C-alpha positions as semicolon CSV with decimal commas, in nm:
position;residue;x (nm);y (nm);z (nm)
1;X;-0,274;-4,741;2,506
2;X;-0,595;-4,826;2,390
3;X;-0,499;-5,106;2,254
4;X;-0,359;-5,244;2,522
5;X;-0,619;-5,164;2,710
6;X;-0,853;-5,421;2,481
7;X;-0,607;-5,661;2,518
8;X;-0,639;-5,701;2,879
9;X;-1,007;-5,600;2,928
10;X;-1,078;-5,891;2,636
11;X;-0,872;-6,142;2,852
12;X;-1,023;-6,046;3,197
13;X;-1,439;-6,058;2,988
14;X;-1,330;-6,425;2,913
15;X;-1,196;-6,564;3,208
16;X;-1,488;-6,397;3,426
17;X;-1,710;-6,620;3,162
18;X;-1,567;-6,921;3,195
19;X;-1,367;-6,978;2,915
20;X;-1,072;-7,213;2,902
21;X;-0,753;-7,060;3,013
22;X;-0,580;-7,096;2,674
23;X;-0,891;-6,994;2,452
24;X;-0,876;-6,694;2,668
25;X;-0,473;-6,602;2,551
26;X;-0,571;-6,692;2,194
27;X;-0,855;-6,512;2,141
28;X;-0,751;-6,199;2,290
29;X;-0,417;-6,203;2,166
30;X;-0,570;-6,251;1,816
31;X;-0,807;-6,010;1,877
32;X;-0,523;-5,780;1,940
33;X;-0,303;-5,862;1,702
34;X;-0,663;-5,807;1,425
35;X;-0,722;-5,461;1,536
36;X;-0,357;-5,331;1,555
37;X;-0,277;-5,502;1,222
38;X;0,072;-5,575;1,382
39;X;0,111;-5,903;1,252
40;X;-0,114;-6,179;1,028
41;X;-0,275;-6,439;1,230
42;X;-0,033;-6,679;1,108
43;X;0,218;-6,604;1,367
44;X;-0,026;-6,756;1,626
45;X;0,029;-7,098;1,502
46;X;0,373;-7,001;1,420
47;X;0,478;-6,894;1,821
48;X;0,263;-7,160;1,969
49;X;0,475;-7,445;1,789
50;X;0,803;-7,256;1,835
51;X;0,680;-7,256;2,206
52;X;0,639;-7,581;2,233
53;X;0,942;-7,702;2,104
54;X;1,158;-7,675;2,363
55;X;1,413;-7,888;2,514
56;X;1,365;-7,768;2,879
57;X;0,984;-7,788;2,859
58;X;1,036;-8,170;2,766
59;X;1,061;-8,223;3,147
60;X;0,707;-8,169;3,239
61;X;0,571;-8,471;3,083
62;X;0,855;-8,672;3,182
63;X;0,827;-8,614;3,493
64;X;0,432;-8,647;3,545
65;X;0,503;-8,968;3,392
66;X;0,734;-9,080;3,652
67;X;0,518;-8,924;3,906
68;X;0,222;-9,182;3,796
69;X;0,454;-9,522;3,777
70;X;0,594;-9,425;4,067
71;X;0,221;-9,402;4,216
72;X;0,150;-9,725;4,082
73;X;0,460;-9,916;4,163
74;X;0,317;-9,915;4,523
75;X;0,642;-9,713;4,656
76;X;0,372;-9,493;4,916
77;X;0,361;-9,788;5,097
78;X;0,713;-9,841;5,162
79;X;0,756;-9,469;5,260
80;X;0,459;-9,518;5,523
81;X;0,580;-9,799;5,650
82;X;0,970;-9,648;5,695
83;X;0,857;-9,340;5,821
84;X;0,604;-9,533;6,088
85;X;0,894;-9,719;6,216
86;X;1,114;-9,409;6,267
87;X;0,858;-9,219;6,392
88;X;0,773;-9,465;6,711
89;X;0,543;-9,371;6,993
90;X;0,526;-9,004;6,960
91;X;0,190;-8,798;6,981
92;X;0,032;-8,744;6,662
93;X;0,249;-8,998;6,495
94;X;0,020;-9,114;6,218
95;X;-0,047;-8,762;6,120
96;X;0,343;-8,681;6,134
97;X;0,355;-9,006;5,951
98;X;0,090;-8,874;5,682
99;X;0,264;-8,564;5,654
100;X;0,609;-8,668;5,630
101;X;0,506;-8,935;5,343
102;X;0,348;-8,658;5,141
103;X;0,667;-8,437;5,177
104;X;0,873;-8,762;5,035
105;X;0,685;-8,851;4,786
106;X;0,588;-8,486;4,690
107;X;0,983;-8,456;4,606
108;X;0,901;-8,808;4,364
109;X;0,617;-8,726;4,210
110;X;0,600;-8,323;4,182
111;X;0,223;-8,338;4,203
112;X;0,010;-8,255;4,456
113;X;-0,322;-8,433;4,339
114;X;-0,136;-8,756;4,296
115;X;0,053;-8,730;4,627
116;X;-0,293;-8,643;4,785
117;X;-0,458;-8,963;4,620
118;X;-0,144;-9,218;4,690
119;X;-0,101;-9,119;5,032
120;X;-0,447;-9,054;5,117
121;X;-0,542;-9,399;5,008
122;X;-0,282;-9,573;5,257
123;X;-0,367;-9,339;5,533
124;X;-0,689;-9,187;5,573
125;X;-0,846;-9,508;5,750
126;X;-0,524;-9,502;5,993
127;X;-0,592;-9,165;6,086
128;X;-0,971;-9,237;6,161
129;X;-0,819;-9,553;6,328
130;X;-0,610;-9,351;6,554
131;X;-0,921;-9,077;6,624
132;X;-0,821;-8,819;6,412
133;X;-1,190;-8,659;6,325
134;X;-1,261;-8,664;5,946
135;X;-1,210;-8,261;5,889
136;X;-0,841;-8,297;6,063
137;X;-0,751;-8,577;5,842
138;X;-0,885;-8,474;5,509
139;X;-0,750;-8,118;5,591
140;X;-0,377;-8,234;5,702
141;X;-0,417;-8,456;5,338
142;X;-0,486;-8,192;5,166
143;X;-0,217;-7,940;5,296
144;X;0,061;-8,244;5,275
145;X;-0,058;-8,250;4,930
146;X;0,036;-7,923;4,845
147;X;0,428;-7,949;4,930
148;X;0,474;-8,125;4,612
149;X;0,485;-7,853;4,333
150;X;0,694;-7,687;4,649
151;X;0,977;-7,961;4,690
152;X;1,148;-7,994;4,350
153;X;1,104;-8,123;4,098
154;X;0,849;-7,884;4,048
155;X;0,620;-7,858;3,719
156;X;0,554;-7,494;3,816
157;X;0,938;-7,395;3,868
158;X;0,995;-7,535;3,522
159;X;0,726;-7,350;3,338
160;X;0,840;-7,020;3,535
161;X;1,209;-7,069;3,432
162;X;1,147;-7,123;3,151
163;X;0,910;-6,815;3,109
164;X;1,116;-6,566;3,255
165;X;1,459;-6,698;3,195
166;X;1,554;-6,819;3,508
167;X;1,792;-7,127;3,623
168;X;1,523;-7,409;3,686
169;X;1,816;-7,616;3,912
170;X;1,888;-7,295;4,133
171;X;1,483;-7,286;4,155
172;X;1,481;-7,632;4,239
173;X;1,760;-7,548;4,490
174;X;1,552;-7,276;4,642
175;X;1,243;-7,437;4,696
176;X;1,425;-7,735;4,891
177;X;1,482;-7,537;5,226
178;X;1,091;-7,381;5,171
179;X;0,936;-7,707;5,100
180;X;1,137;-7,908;5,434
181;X;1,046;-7,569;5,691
182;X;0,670;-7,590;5,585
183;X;0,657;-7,949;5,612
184;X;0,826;-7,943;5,968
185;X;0,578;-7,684;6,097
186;X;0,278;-7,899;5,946
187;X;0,436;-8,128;6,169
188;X;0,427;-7,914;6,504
189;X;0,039;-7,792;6,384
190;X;-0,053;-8,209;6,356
191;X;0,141;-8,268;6,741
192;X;-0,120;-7,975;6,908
193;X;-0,457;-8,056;6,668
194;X;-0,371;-8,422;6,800
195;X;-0,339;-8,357;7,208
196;X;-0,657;-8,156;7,123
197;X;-0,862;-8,395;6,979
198;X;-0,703;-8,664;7,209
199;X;-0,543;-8,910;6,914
200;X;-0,410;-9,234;7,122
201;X;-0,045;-9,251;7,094
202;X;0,099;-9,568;6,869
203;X;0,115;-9,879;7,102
204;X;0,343;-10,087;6,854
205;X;0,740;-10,058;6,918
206;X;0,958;-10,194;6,684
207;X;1,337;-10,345;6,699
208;X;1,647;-10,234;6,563
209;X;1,599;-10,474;6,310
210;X;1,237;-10,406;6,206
211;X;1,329;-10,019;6,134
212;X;1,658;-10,136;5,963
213;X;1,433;-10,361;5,712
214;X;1,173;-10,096;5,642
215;X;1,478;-9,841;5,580
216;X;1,618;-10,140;5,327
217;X;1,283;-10,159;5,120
218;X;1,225;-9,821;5,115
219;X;1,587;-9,701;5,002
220;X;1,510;-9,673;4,666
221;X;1,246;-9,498;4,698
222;X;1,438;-9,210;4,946
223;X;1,753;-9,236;4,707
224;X;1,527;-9,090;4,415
225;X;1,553;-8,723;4,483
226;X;1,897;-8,722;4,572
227;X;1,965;-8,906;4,252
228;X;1,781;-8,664;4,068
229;X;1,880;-8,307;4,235
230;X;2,212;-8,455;4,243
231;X;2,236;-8,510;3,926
232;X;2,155;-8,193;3,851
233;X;2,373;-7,930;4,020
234;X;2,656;-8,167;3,986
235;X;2,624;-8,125;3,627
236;X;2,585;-8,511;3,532
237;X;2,269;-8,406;3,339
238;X;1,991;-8,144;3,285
239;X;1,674;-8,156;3,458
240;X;1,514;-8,243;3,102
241;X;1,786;-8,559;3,140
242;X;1,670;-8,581;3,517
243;X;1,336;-8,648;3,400
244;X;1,441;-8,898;3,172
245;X;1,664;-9,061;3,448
246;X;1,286;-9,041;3,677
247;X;1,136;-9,219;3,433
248;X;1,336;-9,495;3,370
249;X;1,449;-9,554;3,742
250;X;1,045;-9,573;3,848
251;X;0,982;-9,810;3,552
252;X;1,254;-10,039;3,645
253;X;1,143;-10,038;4,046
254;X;0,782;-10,145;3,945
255;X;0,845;-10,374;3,732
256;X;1,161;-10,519;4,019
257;X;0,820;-10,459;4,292
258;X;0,640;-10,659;4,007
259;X;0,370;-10,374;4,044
260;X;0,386;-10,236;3,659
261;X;0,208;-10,452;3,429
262;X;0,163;-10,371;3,056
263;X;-0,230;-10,307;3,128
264;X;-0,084;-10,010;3,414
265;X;0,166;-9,903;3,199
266;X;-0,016;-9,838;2,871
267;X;-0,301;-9,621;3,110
268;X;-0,030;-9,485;3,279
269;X;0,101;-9,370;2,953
270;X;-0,251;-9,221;2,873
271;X;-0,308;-9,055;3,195
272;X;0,035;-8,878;3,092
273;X;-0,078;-8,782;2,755
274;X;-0,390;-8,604;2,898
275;X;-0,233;-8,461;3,176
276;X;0,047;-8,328;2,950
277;X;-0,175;-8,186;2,656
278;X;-0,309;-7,930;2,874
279;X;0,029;-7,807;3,015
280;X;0,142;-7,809;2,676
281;X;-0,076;-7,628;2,534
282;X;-0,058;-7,328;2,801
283;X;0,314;-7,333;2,731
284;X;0,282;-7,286;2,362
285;X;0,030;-7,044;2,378
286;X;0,220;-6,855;2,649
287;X;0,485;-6,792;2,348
288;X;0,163;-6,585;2,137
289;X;0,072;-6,404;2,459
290;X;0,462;-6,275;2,544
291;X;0,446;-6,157;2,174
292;X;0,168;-5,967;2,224
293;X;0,240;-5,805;2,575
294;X;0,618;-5,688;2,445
295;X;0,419;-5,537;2,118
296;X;0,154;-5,403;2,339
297;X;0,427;-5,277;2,603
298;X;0,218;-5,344;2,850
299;X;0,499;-5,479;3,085
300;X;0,676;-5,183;3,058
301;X;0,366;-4,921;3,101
302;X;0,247;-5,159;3,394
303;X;0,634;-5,102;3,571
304;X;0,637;-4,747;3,452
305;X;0,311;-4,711;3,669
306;X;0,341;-4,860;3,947
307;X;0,740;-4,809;4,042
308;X;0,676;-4,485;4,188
309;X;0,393;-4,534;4,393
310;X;0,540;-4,885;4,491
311;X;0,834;-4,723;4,621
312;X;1,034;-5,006;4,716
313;X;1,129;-5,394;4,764
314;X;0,888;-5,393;5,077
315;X;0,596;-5,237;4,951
316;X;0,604;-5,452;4,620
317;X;0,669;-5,790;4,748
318;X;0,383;-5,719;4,996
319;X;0,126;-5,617;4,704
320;X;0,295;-5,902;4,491
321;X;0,216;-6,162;4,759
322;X;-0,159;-6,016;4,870
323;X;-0,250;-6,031;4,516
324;X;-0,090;-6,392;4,441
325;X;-0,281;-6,504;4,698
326;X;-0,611;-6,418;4,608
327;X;-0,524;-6,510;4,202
328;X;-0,354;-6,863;4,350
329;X;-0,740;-7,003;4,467
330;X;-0,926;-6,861;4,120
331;X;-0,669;-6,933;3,868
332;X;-0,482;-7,266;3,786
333;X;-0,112;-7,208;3,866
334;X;0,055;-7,281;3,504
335;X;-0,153;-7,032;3,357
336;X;-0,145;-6,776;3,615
337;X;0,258;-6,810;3,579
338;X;0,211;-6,749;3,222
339;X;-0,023;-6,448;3,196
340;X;0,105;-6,262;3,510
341;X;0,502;-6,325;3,560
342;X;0,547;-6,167;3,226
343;X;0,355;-5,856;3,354
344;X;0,477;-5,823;3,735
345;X;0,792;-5,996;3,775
346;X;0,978;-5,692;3,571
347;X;0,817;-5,435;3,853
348;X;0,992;-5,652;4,099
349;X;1,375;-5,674;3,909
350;X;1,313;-5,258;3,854
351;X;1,342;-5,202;4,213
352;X;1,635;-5,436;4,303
353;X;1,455;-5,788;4,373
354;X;1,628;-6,074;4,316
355;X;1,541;-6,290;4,019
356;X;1,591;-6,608;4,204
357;X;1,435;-6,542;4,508
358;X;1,119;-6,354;4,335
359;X;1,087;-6,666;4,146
360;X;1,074;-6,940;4,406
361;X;0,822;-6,663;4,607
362;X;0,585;-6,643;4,329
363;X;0,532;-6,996;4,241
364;X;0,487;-7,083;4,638
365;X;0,243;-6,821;4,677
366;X;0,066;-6,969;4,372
367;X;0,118;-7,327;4,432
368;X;-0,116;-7,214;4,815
369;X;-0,353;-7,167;4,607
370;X;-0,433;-7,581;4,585
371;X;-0,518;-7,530;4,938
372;X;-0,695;-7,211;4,927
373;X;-1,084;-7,203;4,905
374;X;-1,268;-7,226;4,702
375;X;-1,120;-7,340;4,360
376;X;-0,810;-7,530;4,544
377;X;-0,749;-7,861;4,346
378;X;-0,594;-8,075;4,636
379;X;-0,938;-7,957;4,835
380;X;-1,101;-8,166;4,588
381;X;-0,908;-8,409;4,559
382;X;-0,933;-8,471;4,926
383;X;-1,285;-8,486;4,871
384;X;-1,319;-8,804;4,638
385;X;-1,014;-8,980;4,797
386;X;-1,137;-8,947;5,180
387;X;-1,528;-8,951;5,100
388;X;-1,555;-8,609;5,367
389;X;-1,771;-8,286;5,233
390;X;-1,609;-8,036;5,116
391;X;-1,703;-7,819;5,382
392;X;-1,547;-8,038;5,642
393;X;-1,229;-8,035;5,436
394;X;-1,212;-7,673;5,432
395;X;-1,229;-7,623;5,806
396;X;-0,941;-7,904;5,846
397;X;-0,715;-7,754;5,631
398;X;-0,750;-7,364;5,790
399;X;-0,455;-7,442;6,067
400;X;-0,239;-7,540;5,803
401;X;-0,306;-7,311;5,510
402;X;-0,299;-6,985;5,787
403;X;0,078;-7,164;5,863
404;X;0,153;-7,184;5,540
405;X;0,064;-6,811;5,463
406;X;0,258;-6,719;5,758
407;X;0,575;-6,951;5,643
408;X;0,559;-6,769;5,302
409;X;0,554;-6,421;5,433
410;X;0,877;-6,483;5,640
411;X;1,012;-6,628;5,314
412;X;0,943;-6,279;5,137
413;X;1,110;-6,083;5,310
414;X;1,405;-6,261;5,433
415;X;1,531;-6,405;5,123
416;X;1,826;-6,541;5,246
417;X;1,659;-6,861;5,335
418;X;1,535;-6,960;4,993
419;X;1,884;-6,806;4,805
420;X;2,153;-6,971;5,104
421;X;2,134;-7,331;4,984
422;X;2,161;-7,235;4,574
423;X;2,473;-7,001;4,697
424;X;2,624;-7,289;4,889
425;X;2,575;-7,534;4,637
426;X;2,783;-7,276;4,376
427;X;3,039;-7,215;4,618
């Protein structure tokens, strides 16, 4: 016990410092592992490489990779221009257009900061154009943003199946439905902030033949997730192969667009590395830290704890979500899958929860947290790509991060909305 009890208080001293997330798991689990004499420090290096090599895990840099060619290949701006013909005259179109876009290409990309920076670019100064005021526009940004680590494929569904054994295409599956009913009530939030602030309606009207065009050049772009997702539950390949199929496809549209030069590709290629080092990294040194919690036992004290005084399903999914919450705006969400699934997620499949749906819950609760003040990373981003203060940006994005809450608590506790579509798909 009192062992484990350094093990966590050693963790919690370093993150409350400062330290970097995975020189917090190291040291601590080291520490741990020095003081208990359970194993040499060798198996640090040992369990970090061993996590690391993994087939599964091979899809994160993959697809970040196609996330960034697709971002330079230009294909934002034949998804605004698609969805601003469908859309027509409607009130609020440009921010239904803004929104919509970042759900698309959210499902291409997987990334929220890139989806905030590609779409923002296109459509910030159409907002202002259309008299959105600068807090509405950075905030509805920011919040579109965040529906791309929701909307498979999903960087944080990968790491969590992968962590806690669970199918990443049924978590792709379940974060589909999730990912299209937040989007559509961002949508209904943008129609009354509009009539509020009094945004002018779109004046332009466009043929058949005009919207048929747009829908032509932006095809490939809209075929891309159904190529990929499709590819997946149908069994054609894995979502490691789906990555690889992302990759290619986005490489062979820029350089058909004539948008990928050698110059984009080869920084392309380094903004991958970077970005993928990091996640990397986590993921190995996850592999050290589940070593240490099973030797520790904390998971099991932690369920033996709190299952009684829990009680049940209600009670724990309530906690779970209360306390993702808060950890989602302090704590990047790769690492807080990492340190905390390992620990809570077993409370949850003690008292009847299923793994599926508890999945898909806790990486949407987490994935809020890009939205959430005051450590949000799409917040941020806004920032630098729309030029507004931060401050502005937080009061912007309140109507939609208080619907997005909302969304997810309905979620919780009627599961059948995120488990229906994986069911259906198996039949």
């Amino acid at each position: 016990m009192s062992s484990a009890l350094l093990l966590i208080i050693t963790l919690l001293v370093l993150v409350l410092i400062g330290c970097p997330i995975v020189f917090c798991i190291v040291l601590s689990s080291s520490l741990y592992l020095v003081v208990t004499e359970l194993r040499t420090l060798s198996v640090v290096a040992q369990r970090a490489v061993v996590g690391m090599d993994s087939f599964v895990m091979l899809a994160v840099p993959l697809f970040t990779l196609a996330g960034y060619l697709m971002e330079q290949a230009g294909l934002s701006k034949r998804l605004t221009d698609w969805v601003g013909k469908i859309c027509g005259r409607v009130t609020g179109a440009t921010g239904m257009i803004t929104i919509v876009c970042c759900a698309i290409f959210a499902a291409l990309t997987g990334s929220g900061p890139a989806t905030v920076a590609a779409i923002g670019a296109i459509m910030i100064p159409a907002l202002k154009e259309s008299g959105y005021s600068d807090e509405a526009s950075s905030g509805m940004l920011a919040a579109g943003g965040a529906l791309g680590p929701i909307i498979p494929p999903s960087v944080a569904m990968i790491v969590y199946g992968s962590t806690m054994s669970v199918s990443i295409p049924d978590m792709f599956m379940g974060g589909i439905v999730p990912g299209v009913l937040i989007a559509f009530l961002f949508c209904v939030a943008n129609y009354f902030i509009a009539k509020k602030e009094h945004v002018k309606k779109p004046t332009e009207t466009y043929t058949l033949r005009e919207i048929a065009i747009a829908t032509w050049k932006a095809l490939p772009v809209i075929l891309m997730p159904v190529i990929v997702l499709g590819g997946i539950y149908a069994g054609i390949f894995t979502p490691t192969e789906a990555a690889t199929v992302c990759v290619l496809y986005s490489l062979v549209l820029g350089l058909c667009y004539r948008t990928i030069t050698l110059k984009i590709l080869i920084e392309t290629l380094k903004r991958t590395i970077i970005s993928s080092a990091s996640i990397a990294m986590i993921i190995g040194i996850s592999s050290v830290f589940g070593l240490t919690l099973a030797a520790a036992k904390i998971p099991a004290m932690v369920a033996e704890a709190l299952v009684p005084v829990l009680g049940n399903q209600l009670i724990y999914m309530l906690v779970l979500m209360l306390f993702l919450f808060v950890v989602g705006c302090l704590m990047e969400c790769l690492a807080a899958i990492v340190i905390l699934a390992p620990i809570l997620v077993p409370i949850g499949l003690n008292l009847g929860c299923d793994p599926l749906h508890l999945g898909v819950i806790f990486c949407i609760n987490l994935v809020i947290g890009f939205v959430t003040p005051p450590f949000g990373v799409n917040l941020f981003t806004a920032v630098s790509t729309t030029g507004t203060p931060y401050a502005k940006v937080v009061k912007g994005v309140l109507p939609y991060l208080i619907i997005a809450i909302a969304t997810v608590m309905v979620l919780a506790f009627v599961p059948d909305i995120i488990l229906w579509l994986p069911n259906f798909m198996k039949g």
